[in-house]
Amino acid sequence: MHQQLIERTFAWSTPLLDHLGDRDRHLFQRYGQGPVVALPETHIHHAVERHAAALPDTVAAEHLGTRITYGELDRQANRLAAHLADLGVRPGDNVAVFVRRGIPMLVGILAALKAGAAYVPQDVGLAPPTHLRHVIHAAATRVILTVSAAADRIPVPDGHHLVAVDSVMAQPLGRCPERFVPTEQPGSTGENCYVLFTSGTTGRPNGVVVTHRNVCNILLTAPGNLGIRPGWRVGQLLNVAFDMAAWEILGCLSHGATLVIRGRDIAATAERVDALIATPTILSGLDPDRCEQVKVVAVAGEPCPRSLADRWARRRAFYNACGPTETTIVNTMHRHDVHAARLTIGRPTPNNTVYVLDPAGRPCAIGDVGEMWAGGDCVSAGYLDNPQLNAERYAPDPFLGGGRLMFRTRDLGRWTPDGQLEHLGRTDDQVKIRGFRVELDSVSAVLESVPGCRRAATLKLDDRTLVSFVAPHHVDPEVARQAVAAALPYYCVPTTIHPMAALPETSRGKIDKAALLRLAASGQWEQAA
């Protein structure tokens, strides 16, 4: 371990640091490198199997009154994995898991992993058939796992196998192997864990390949493990196609806790669990005073309002985290203190690095704003069949060296003097209004500091017009407008501010900015208020 740390530190010697003074060069390395930690497992499902062997009668998951123990979950997944192998699934393949929220979803995920495949999740109740068809084709899945009630929604190409997991589970188990071991394939090691499809910037969803090493690195080390342990209950609130759902599902099962899968009522689930993982938008709809059992909360996926962090951090551990799908759920985390001067996204998680770079790819001085690049074990294996996008977003890491890659997050940030990362929006949220550069997230952050404002979103309507939406509906638009005018230059002040009962959400629990832009452009926002 000591030698590994020496090798990683030595690799930071690069001419790219020559323009920095001695202090900034030292702090760039000190702040930007997470701790080096050994991982207890190489594959995330091995941790689940370990708990199944040690605690077979412990409840692994519950959903709408139905429960499954770790022992039964493992046996069902073993049987389904063997069936996948009979259908031709081999290590290195992809298996579609097109399901609705429930216990069969877990069996399908674990079976795919046990078979050496990566699972490709979609919520079949939300994804339209055209999207499912694209995912099947792009991920080259030959087997599609689903549930009986959703089978007729899936466009199954010729030569593909559709398997209803709940139907398989309903059959007598009989003799079942204690552990399914897939047949090794030359050149295929089964190192990929899942493939998630992001929205993409061209309208074409992009499949991101995430490895077991990536996943184990965040879920089996602190603080990403969130202290989850046997006896805890972890909420499963999020869309299975969203990478944060893997934090809920695999983060819970790899630590022997009980996954509480929600029904329609998110609050009813949140009020009876020990750990919550959510987007700020979802968390803003929950009452922390009614969630007395909750011990730890983690948010990511979009900027978190300081007021929301403060409300939840007063009585429990609250982690503000950041990281796109391509850096494996999150690659920075910070436990927020209500007395802190600012809300930050912290430092790199174990075995990871973060670099704040200027447009030329050189490190910024401490305190200067730049674009955040992520390095280390969080960096995913890239996009499926998209070499052009891979070349745009992934690059050789000149700081770690050794053939490692770093990922361009398109997030803006800077290091605070004490080594915390401030998230300052995204490069694609920088717009020009009347010739001036405006960071939309900065405007929204000011609006969310207005007393009573839970969520805000700011959009560019045209070259002269900013429009903001705030929630809930009783927020006074003039008070909100004056707050922006007092904090930011005049060209940052929205032309109009529209109060709404709640801001629309995407299927992944984030603010639906596209829907708001359509409302603003059509002038129909009043009907949505």
Coordinates of C-alpha atoms in Angstrom, one line a residue:
M1 CA 0.0 0.0 0.0
H2 CA 2.8 2.5 0.9
Q3 CA 4.6 1.7 -2.4
Q4 CA 1.3 2.3 -4.3
L5 CA 0.9 5.7 -2.7
I6 CA 4.5 6.6 -3.6
E7 CA 4.0 5.6 -7.2
R8 CA 0.8 7.6 -7.5
T9 CA 2.4 10.7 -5.9
F10 CA 5.5 10.5 -8.0
A11 CA 3.3 10.5 -11.2
W12 CA 2.2 14.0 -10.4
S13 CA 5.5 15.4 -11.6
T14 CA 4.6 17.0 -14.9
P15 CA 5.5 20.2 -16.8
L16 CA 1.8 21.2 -16.6
L17 CA 2.5 22.3 -13.0
D18 CA 5.5 24.5 -13.9
H19 CA 3.5 27.7 -14.1
L20 CA 2.3 27.4 -10.5
G21 CA 4.1 28.6 -7.5
D22 CA 5.5 26.2 -4.9
R23 CA 2.5 26.6 -2.6
D24 CA -0.2 26.1 -5.3
R25 CA 1.8 23.2 -6.8
H26 CA 1.8 21.5 -3.4
L27 CA -1.9 22.2 -2.7
F28 CA -3.0 21.1 -6.1
Q29 CA -1.6 17.7 -5.3
R30 CA -2.6 17.6 -1.7
Y31 CA -6.2 18.7 -2.3
G32 CA -6.8 16.9 -5.5
Q33 CA -5.8 13.4 -4.5
G34 CA -8.1 11.2 -2.4
P35 CA -6.8 8.6 0.1
V36 CA -5.5 5.4 -1.3
V37 CA -7.6 2.5 0.1
A38 CA -7.6 -1.2 -0.6
L39 CA -10.9 -2.7 -1.7
P40 CA -12.4 -5.7 0.1
E41 CA -14.0 -7.1 -3.1
T42 CA -13.3 -7.1 -6.8
H43 CA -17.0 -7.6 -7.8
I44 CA -19.9 -5.9 -6.0
H45 CA -22.1 -9.0 -6.0
H46 CA -19.5 -10.9 -4.1
A47 CA -20.2 -8.7 -1.2
V48 CA -23.9 -9.5 -1.4
E49 CA -23.1 -13.2 -1.6
R50 CA -20.9 -12.9 1.6
H51 CA -23.9 -11.4 3.5
A52 CA -26.2 -14.1 2.1
A53 CA -23.9 -16.8 3.5
A54 CA -23.5 -15.1 6.9
L55 CA -27.0 -13.8 7.3
P56 CA -29.3 -16.0 5.2
D57 CA -32.4 -15.3 7.3
T58 CA -32.0 -11.5 7.3
V59 CA -34.5 -9.6 5.2
A60 CA -32.7 -8.2 2.2
A61 CA -35.6 -6.2 0.7
E62 CA -39.3 -5.4 1.2
H63 CA -41.8 -4.0 -1.2
L64 CA -45.5 -3.3 -0.5
G65 CA -45.7 -6.0 2.2
T66 CA -43.6 -8.6 0.3
R67 CA -40.2 -9.6 1.7
I68 CA -37.2 -11.6 0.6
T69 CA -34.4 -12.8 2.8
Y70 CA -30.7 -12.7 1.7
G71 CA -30.7 -16.5 1.5
E72 CA -33.7 -16.6 -0.9
L73 CA -32.5 -13.7 -2.9
D74 CA -29.2 -15.4 -3.5
R75 CA -30.8 -18.7 -4.4
Q76 CA -33.3 -17.1 -6.8
A77 CA -30.5 -15.1 -8.4
N78 CA -28.3 -18.2 -8.8
R79 CA -31.1 -20.1 -10.5
L80 CA -31.8 -17.2 -12.9
A81 CA -28.1 -16.8 -13.6
A82 CA -27.9 -20.5 -14.6
H83 CA -30.9 -19.9 -16.9
L84 CA -29.2 -16.9 -18.4
A85 CA -26.1 -19.1 -19.1
D86 CA -28.4 -21.7 -20.7
L87 CA -29.7 -18.9 -23.0
G88 CA -26.1 -18.1 -24.1
V89 CA -25.2 -15.2 -21.7
R90 CA -21.4 -15.2 -21.1
P91 CA -19.0 -13.0 -19.2
G92 CA -18.7 -9.7 -20.9
D93 CA -22.2 -9.7 -22.3
N94 CA -24.9 -7.2 -21.5
V95 CA -28.3 -8.2 -20.1
A96 CA -31.3 -5.8 -20.3
V97 CA -33.2 -5.4 -17.0
F98 CA -36.4 -3.7 -18.1
V99 CA -38.5 -3.9 -15.0
R100 CA -40.8 -2.1 -12.6
R101 CA -39.8 -1.3 -9.0
G102 CA -40.0 -4.4 -6.9
I103 CA -38.2 -7.5 -5.6
P104 CA -37.9 -9.2 -9.1
M105 CA -35.8 -6.1 -10.1
L106 CA -33.2 -7.1 -7.5
V107 CA -33.2 -10.8 -8.6
G108 CA -32.7 -9.7 -12.2
I109 CA -29.8 -7.4 -11.4
L110 CA -28.0 -9.9 -9.2
A111 CA -28.5 -12.7 -11.7
A112 CA -27.0 -10.7 -14.5
L113 CA -24.0 -9.9 -12.4
K114 CA -23.6 -13.5 -11.3
A115 CA -23.6 -14.6 -14.9
G116 CA -20.6 -12.3 -15.5
A117 CA -22.7 -9.8 -17.5
A118 CA -23.4 -6.1 -17.1
Y119 CA -27.0 -5.2 -16.4
V120 CA -28.7 -2.5 -18.5
P121 CA -31.6 -1.1 -16.4
Q122 CA -34.7 0.7 -17.6
D123 CA -38.0 1.4 -15.8
V124 CA -40.4 -0.2 -18.3
G125 CA -43.3 1.9 -16.8
L126 CA -41.6 5.1 -17.8
A127 CA -39.4 4.5 -20.8
P128 CA -41.2 4.6 -24.2
P129 CA -40.8 1.6 -26.6
T130 CA -38.6 3.6 -29.0
H131 CA -36.1 4.2 -26.2
L132 CA -36.2 0.6 -25.1
R133 CA -35.6 -0.4 -28.7
H134 CA -32.6 1.9 -28.9
V135 CA -31.1 0.5 -25.7
I136 CA -31.5 -3.1 -26.8
H137 CA -29.7 -2.3 -30.1
A138 CA -27.0 -0.1 -28.6
A139 CA -26.2 -2.5 -25.8
A140 CA -26.4 -5.5 -28.0
T141 CA -28.5 -7.4 -25.5
R142 CA -29.7 -10.8 -26.5
V143 CA -31.7 -11.5 -23.3
I144 CA -34.2 -9.1 -21.8
L145 CA -35.3 -9.6 -18.2
T146 CA -38.7 -8.1 -17.2
V147 CA -41.8 -8.8 -15.2
S148 CA -45.0 -10.4 -16.4
A149 CA -47.1 -7.3 -16.1
A150 CA -44.8 -5.3 -18.4
A151 CA -43.9 -7.9 -21.0
D152 CA -46.3 -6.5 -23.6
R153 CA -44.6 -3.1 -23.4
I154 CA -41.2 -4.4 -24.6
P155 CA -40.3 -4.4 -28.3
V156 CA -38.5 -7.8 -28.6
P157 CA -36.4 -8.1 -31.7
D158 CA -36.2 -11.4 -33.6
G159 CA -33.7 -13.8 -32.0
H160 CA -33.9 -12.2 -28.6
H161 CA -35.1 -13.9 -25.4
L162 CA -37.7 -12.3 -23.1
V163 CA -37.7 -13.7 -19.5
A164 CA -40.2 -12.7 -16.9
V165 CA -38.3 -12.8 -13.6
D166 CA -41.4 -13.1 -11.4
S167 CA -42.5 -16.1 -13.4
V168 CA -39.1 -17.8 -12.9
M169 CA -39.3 -16.9 -9.2
A170 CA -42.7 -18.5 -8.8
Q171 CA -41.4 -21.9 -9.9
P172 CA -40.2 -24.4 -7.2
L173 CA -36.6 -23.8 -6.5
G174 CA -35.6 -27.5 -6.3
R175 CA -31.9 -28.2 -6.2
C176 CA -30.0 -24.9 -6.7
P177 CA -26.3 -24.3 -6.7
E178 CA -25.0 -22.5 -3.6
R179 CA -23.1 -20.2 -5.8
F180 CA -23.3 -19.8 -9.6
V181 CA -19.9 -19.5 -11.2
P182 CA -20.0 -18.4 -14.9
T183 CA -18.0 -20.2 -17.5
E184 CA -14.9 -18.2 -18.3
Q185 CA -14.7 -16.9 -21.9
P186 CA -11.3 -16.1 -23.6
G187 CA -10.9 -12.4 -23.7
S188 CA -14.0 -11.7 -21.6
T189 CA -13.5 -11.2 -17.8
G190 CA -16.9 -10.0 -16.8
E191 CA -15.4 -6.8 -15.4
N192 CA -18.4 -4.5 -16.4
C193 CA -21.1 -4.0 -13.8
Y194 CA -23.8 -1.9 -15.6
V195 CA -24.5 0.2 -18.6
L196 CA -26.5 3.3 -18.1
F197 CA -28.0 5.5 -20.8
T198 CA -27.7 9.2 -20.3
S199 CA -29.7 11.8 -22.2
G200 CA -26.8 12.9 -24.4
T201 CA -26.3 16.3 -25.9
T202 CA -27.4 15.4 -29.4
G203 CA -30.7 13.8 -28.5
R204 CA -29.2 10.3 -28.9
P205 CA -28.9 8.5 -25.5
N206 CA -25.4 7.4 -24.8
G207 CA -24.6 4.2 -23.0
V208 CA -21.9 4.6 -20.3
V209 CA -20.1 1.4 -19.3
V210 CA -19.3 1.2 -15.6
T211 CA -17.0 -1.5 -14.2
H212 CA -17.1 -3.5 -10.9
R213 CA -13.9 -1.7 -9.9
N214 CA -15.6 1.6 -10.3
V215 CA -18.6 0.5 -8.3
C216 CA -16.7 -1.2 -5.5
N217 CA -14.5 1.8 -5.2
I218 CA -17.4 4.1 -4.2
L219 CA -19.7 1.7 -2.4
L220 CA -17.3 -0.3 -0.3
T221 CA -15.2 2.6 1.0
A222 CA -16.0 5.5 3.3
P223 CA -17.7 7.9 3.0
G224 CA -19.5 6.4 -0.1
N225 CA -20.7 3.4 2.0
L226 CA -22.6 5.9 4.2
G227 CA -22.0 3.7 7.3
I228 CA -24.7 1.3 6.1
R229 CA -24.6 -2.0 8.0
P230 CA -26.8 -5.0 8.9
G231 CA -29.9 -3.9 10.8
W232 CA -30.2 -0.7 8.8
R233 CA -33.0 0.1 6.4
V234 CA -32.2 1.9 3.2
G235 CA -34.7 3.7 1.0
Q236 CA -35.1 2.8 -2.7
L237 CA -36.7 5.9 -4.1
L238 CA -35.1 6.4 -7.5
N239 CA -35.6 5.3 -11.0
V240 CA -33.5 2.1 -11.7
A241 CA -32.1 3.7 -14.9
F242 CA -30.5 6.5 -12.8
D243 CA -27.0 5.7 -11.5
M244 CA -27.9 6.9 -8.0
A245 CA -30.3 3.9 -7.8
A246 CA -27.2 1.7 -7.9
W247 CA -26.1 3.6 -4.8
E248 CA -29.3 2.7 -3.1
I249 CA -29.6 -0.9 -4.3
L250 CA -26.0 -2.2 -4.4
G251 CA -24.9 0.1 -1.6
C252 CA -27.6 -1.5 0.7
L253 CA -27.2 -5.2 -0.4
S254 CA -23.4 -5.1 -0.3
H255 CA -23.6 -4.2 3.4
G256 CA -26.2 -6.6 4.6
A257 CA -28.9 -4.0 5.2
T258 CA -32.6 -4.1 4.3
L259 CA -33.7 -2.3 1.1
V260 CA -37.1 -0.7 1.5
I261 CA -38.5 -0.3 -2.0
R262 CA -41.1 2.4 -2.3
G263 CA -44.6 2.3 -3.7
R264 CA -46.3 5.5 -4.9
D265 CA -45.8 7.3 -1.6
I266 CA -42.1 8.4 -1.4
A267 CA -42.6 10.1 2.0
A268 CA -44.1 6.9 3.6
T269 CA -40.9 5.1 2.7
A270 CA -38.5 7.9 3.7
E271 CA -40.1 8.1 7.2
R272 CA -39.2 4.5 8.0
V273 CA -35.6 4.1 6.9
D274 CA -32.1 4.8 8.3
A275 CA -30.5 6.0 5.1
L276 CA -31.8 8.2 2.3
I277 CA -30.1 8.8 -1.1
A278 CA -31.9 11.3 -3.3
T279 CA -31.6 14.3 -5.6
P280 CA -32.2 17.7 -4.0
T281 CA -35.5 18.0 -5.9
I282 CA -36.8 14.8 -4.3
L283 CA -35.5 15.6 -0.9
S284 CA -37.1 19.0 -1.0
G285 CA -40.5 17.3 -1.0
L286 CA -39.8 15.5 2.2
D287 CA -40.2 16.8 5.8
P288 CA -37.1 16.1 7.9
D289 CA -39.2 16.3 11.1
R290 CA -41.2 13.3 10.0
C291 CA -38.1 11.3 9.1
E292 CA -36.9 10.8 12.7
Q293 CA -35.4 7.4 12.0
V294 CA -33.1 8.7 9.2
K295 CA -29.4 8.7 10.3
V296 CA -27.7 9.7 7.1
V297 CA -28.7 11.5 3.9
A298 CA -26.7 11.8 0.7
V299 CA -27.7 14.1 -2.2
A300 CA -26.3 14.4 -5.7
G301 CA -27.4 14.8 -9.3
E302 CA -28.0 18.6 -9.3
P303 CA -26.9 21.6 -7.1
C304 CA -28.2 21.4 -3.6
P305 CA -29.6 24.6 -2.0
R306 CA -27.9 25.6 1.2
S307 CA -31.2 25.9 3.0
L308 CA -32.1 22.3 2.2
A309 CA -28.7 21.1 3.4
D310 CA -29.0 23.0 6.6
R311 CA -32.6 21.7 7.3
W312 CA -31.4 18.1 7.1
A313 CA -28.0 18.4 8.6
R314 CA -29.2 19.7 11.9
R315 CA -30.1 16.2 13.3
R316 CA -28.3 13.7 11.0
A317 CA -25.3 13.2 8.9
F318 CA -25.8 15.0 5.6
Y319 CA -23.5 14.4 2.6
N320 CA -23.4 16.8 -0.4
A321 CA -21.9 14.9 -3.3
C322 CA -21.1 15.4 -7.0
G323 CA -20.2 13.4 -10.0
P324 CA -21.7 12.5 -13.4
T325 CA -22.6 8.9 -14.5
E326 CA -19.2 8.7 -16.2
T327 CA -17.4 9.0 -12.8
T328 CA -19.5 6.3 -11.2
I329 CA -22.3 7.8 -9.1
V330 CA -20.2 10.5 -7.3
N331 CA -16.5 11.2 -7.0
T332 CA -16.5 13.9 -4.4
M333 CA -18.4 14.0 -1.1
H334 CA -18.6 16.3 1.9
R335 CA -20.4 16.0 5.3
H336 CA -22.1 19.3 5.7
D337 CA -21.9 21.3 8.9
V338 CA -24.7 23.9 9.5
H339 CA -22.1 26.2 11.0
A340 CA -19.8 26.1 8.0
A341 CA -19.2 29.2 6.0
R342 CA -20.3 27.5 2.7
L343 CA -21.8 24.4 1.3
T344 CA -19.2 22.5 -0.7
I345 CA -18.9 19.1 -2.5
G346 CA -15.8 18.2 -0.5
R347 CA -12.8 16.4 -1.7
P348 CA -12.1 13.3 -3.9
T349 CA -13.4 10.0 -2.6
P350 CA -10.8 7.2 -2.1
N351 CA -8.6 6.2 -5.0
N352 CA -9.9 9.2 -7.0
T353 CA -8.5 12.6 -8.0
V354 CA -10.0 15.9 -9.1
Y355 CA -8.2 18.6 -11.1
V356 CA -9.5 22.1 -11.6
L357 CA -8.0 23.1 -15.0
D358 CA -8.0 26.1 -17.2
P359 CA -9.2 26.0 -20.9
A360 CA -5.6 25.0 -21.9
G361 CA -5.7 22.0 -19.6
R362 CA -3.3 23.5 -17.0
P363 CA -4.0 23.5 -13.3
C364 CA -5.6 26.6 -11.9
A365 CA -4.2 28.3 -8.9
I366 CA -6.0 27.6 -5.6
G367 CA -9.1 29.8 -5.5
D368 CA -9.3 30.3 -9.3
V369 CA -12.4 29.0 -11.2
G370 CA -11.8 26.3 -13.7
E371 CA -13.3 23.1 -15.1
M372 CA -13.3 20.0 -13.0
W373 CA -11.7 16.9 -14.5
A374 CA -12.0 13.5 -12.6
G375 CA -9.3 10.9 -12.4
G376 CA -8.6 7.6 -10.6
D377 CA -10.7 4.5 -10.1
C378 CA -14.0 6.4 -10.6
V379 CA -13.4 6.9 -14.3
S380 CA -15.7 4.6 -16.2
A381 CA -14.9 2.5 -19.2
G382 CA -16.4 4.9 -21.7
Y383 CA -19.3 5.2 -24.1
L384 CA -20.7 2.3 -26.1
D385 CA -19.6 2.5 -29.7
N386 CA -19.0 6.3 -29.7
P387 CA -15.3 6.9 -30.3
Q388 CA -15.8 10.6 -31.1
L389 CA -17.5 11.3 -27.8
N390 CA -15.0 9.2 -25.9
A391 CA -12.2 11.3 -27.5
E392 CA -14.0 14.5 -26.4
R393 CA -14.7 13.6 -22.8
Y394 CA -12.0 11.1 -21.8
A395 CA -8.3 12.0 -22.1
P396 CA -4.9 10.5 -20.9
D397 CA -4.3 11.6 -17.3
P398 CA -1.0 13.5 -17.2
F399 CA -1.0 13.7 -13.4
L400 CA -1.5 10.0 -12.6
G401 CA 0.2 8.7 -15.8
G402 CA 0.5 5.0 -16.3
G403 CA -2.1 4.9 -19.0
R404 CA -4.8 6.2 -16.7
L405 CA -7.7 8.3 -18.1
M406 CA -9.4 11.4 -16.7
F407 CA -12.9 12.6 -17.5
R408 CA -14.1 16.0 -18.4
T409 CA -17.1 16.7 -16.1
R410 CA -18.0 20.1 -17.6
D411 CA -18.6 21.2 -14.0
L412 CA -17.1 24.5 -12.9
G413 CA -15.4 24.7 -9.6
R414 CA -12.6 26.1 -7.4
W415 CA -10.7 25.0 -4.4
T416 CA -11.3 26.9 -1.2
P417 CA -8.3 27.8 0.9
D418 CA -8.9 24.9 3.2
G419 CA -9.2 22.4 0.4
Q420 CA -12.9 22.0 -0.3
L421 CA -14.4 22.1 -3.8
E422 CA -17.0 24.7 -4.5
H423 CA -19.4 23.7 -7.3
L424 CA -20.1 26.7 -9.5
G425 CA -22.4 25.4 -12.1
R426 CA -21.8 23.8 -15.5
T427 CA -20.0 25.1 -18.5
D428 CA -23.2 24.4 -20.5
D429 CA -25.1 26.6 -18.0
Q430 CA -23.0 29.6 -18.9
V431 CA -25.0 31.7 -21.3
K432 CA -24.7 35.2 -22.8
I433 CA -27.3 37.8 -22.0
R434 CA -26.9 41.2 -23.6
G435 CA -23.3 40.2 -24.3
F436 CA -22.5 39.4 -20.7
R437 CA -21.8 35.9 -19.4
V438 CA -24.3 34.6 -16.9
E439 CA -24.1 31.4 -14.9
L440 CA -27.7 30.2 -14.6
D441 CA -27.1 28.1 -11.5
S442 CA -25.7 31.1 -9.7
V443 CA -29.0 33.0 -10.2
S444 CA -31.0 30.0 -9.0
A445 CA -28.8 29.7 -5.9
V446 CA -29.6 33.2 -4.9
L447 CA -33.3 32.6 -5.4
E448 CA -33.1 29.5 -3.3
S449 CA -31.7 31.6 -0.5
V450 CA -34.9 33.7 -0.3
P451 CA -36.9 32.7 2.8
G452 CA -39.6 30.2 1.9
C453 CA -38.1 29.3 -1.5
R454 CA -37.5 25.5 -1.7
R455 CA -36.4 25.1 -5.4
A456 CA -35.5 27.4 -8.3
A457 CA -34.5 27.1 -11.9
T458 CA -33.3 29.8 -14.3
L459 CA -33.3 29.6 -18.1
K460 CA -32.3 31.7 -21.0
L461 CA -35.3 32.5 -23.2
D462 CA -33.5 34.6 -25.7
D463 CA -30.3 36.8 -26.0
R464 CA -31.9 39.4 -23.8
T465 CA -34.2 37.5 -21.5
L466 CA -33.7 35.3 -18.4
V467 CA -36.7 33.6 -16.9
S468 CA -36.8 31.9 -13.4
F469 CA -39.3 29.5 -11.8
V470 CA -39.5 29.2 -8.0
A471 CA -41.4 26.9 -5.7
P472 CA -43.6 26.8 -3.7
H473 CA -46.2 29.2 -5.2
H474 CA -46.3 31.6 -2.2
V475 CA -42.8 32.9 -2.9
D476 CA -43.1 36.6 -3.7
P477 CA -41.6 37.3 -7.2
E478 CA -40.6 40.8 -6.3
V479 CA -38.8 39.9 -3.2
A480 CA -37.0 37.2 -5.1
R481 CA -36.1 39.6 -7.9
Q482 CA -34.7 42.1 -5.4
A483 CA -32.6 39.4 -3.8
V484 CA -30.9 38.7 -7.2
A485 CA -30.5 42.4 -7.9
A486 CA -28.8 42.8 -4.5
A487 CA -26.4 39.9 -5.0
L488 CA -25.6 39.8 -8.7
P489 CA -25.0 42.3 -11.6
Y490 CA -28.0 43.8 -13.3
Y491 CA -27.8 41.5 -16.3
C492 CA -28.3 38.5 -14.1
V493 CA -31.7 39.6 -12.8
P494 CA -34.5 37.6 -14.4
T495 CA -37.0 39.5 -16.5
T496 CA -39.8 37.4 -15.0
I497 CA -40.0 35.1 -12.0
H498 CA -42.8 32.6 -12.0
P499 CA -44.0 30.9 -8.7
M500 CA -45.2 27.4 -9.0
A501 CA -46.6 24.9 -6.5
A502 CA -43.8 22.5 -7.5
L503 CA -41.2 22.5 -10.3
P504 CA -41.7 19.6 -12.8
E505 CA -39.4 16.7 -12.4
T506 CA -37.7 14.3 -14.8
S507 CA -38.1 10.6 -14.4
R508 CA -34.8 10.7 -12.5
G509 CA -35.9 13.1 -9.9
K510 CA -34.2 16.3 -11.2
I511 CA -35.7 19.6 -12.2
D512 CA -37.1 19.2 -15.7
K513 CA -35.6 22.3 -17.3
A514 CA -36.8 21.3 -20.8
A515 CA -40.4 21.3 -19.6
L516 CA -40.0 24.7 -17.9
L517 CA -38.5 26.1 -21.1
R518 CA -41.4 24.9 -23.1
L519 CA -43.8 26.6 -20.6
A520 CA -41.8 29.9 -20.7
A521 CA -41.6 29.9 -24.5
S522 CA -45.4 29.2 -24.9
G523 CA -46.5 31.7 -22.3
Q524 CA -48.6 29.0 -20.6
W525 CA -46.8 28.9 -17.3
E526 CA -49.8 30.4 -15.5
Q527 CA -51.8 27.2 -16.1
A528 CA -48.9 25.2 -14.5
A529 CA -48.7 27.4 -11.5

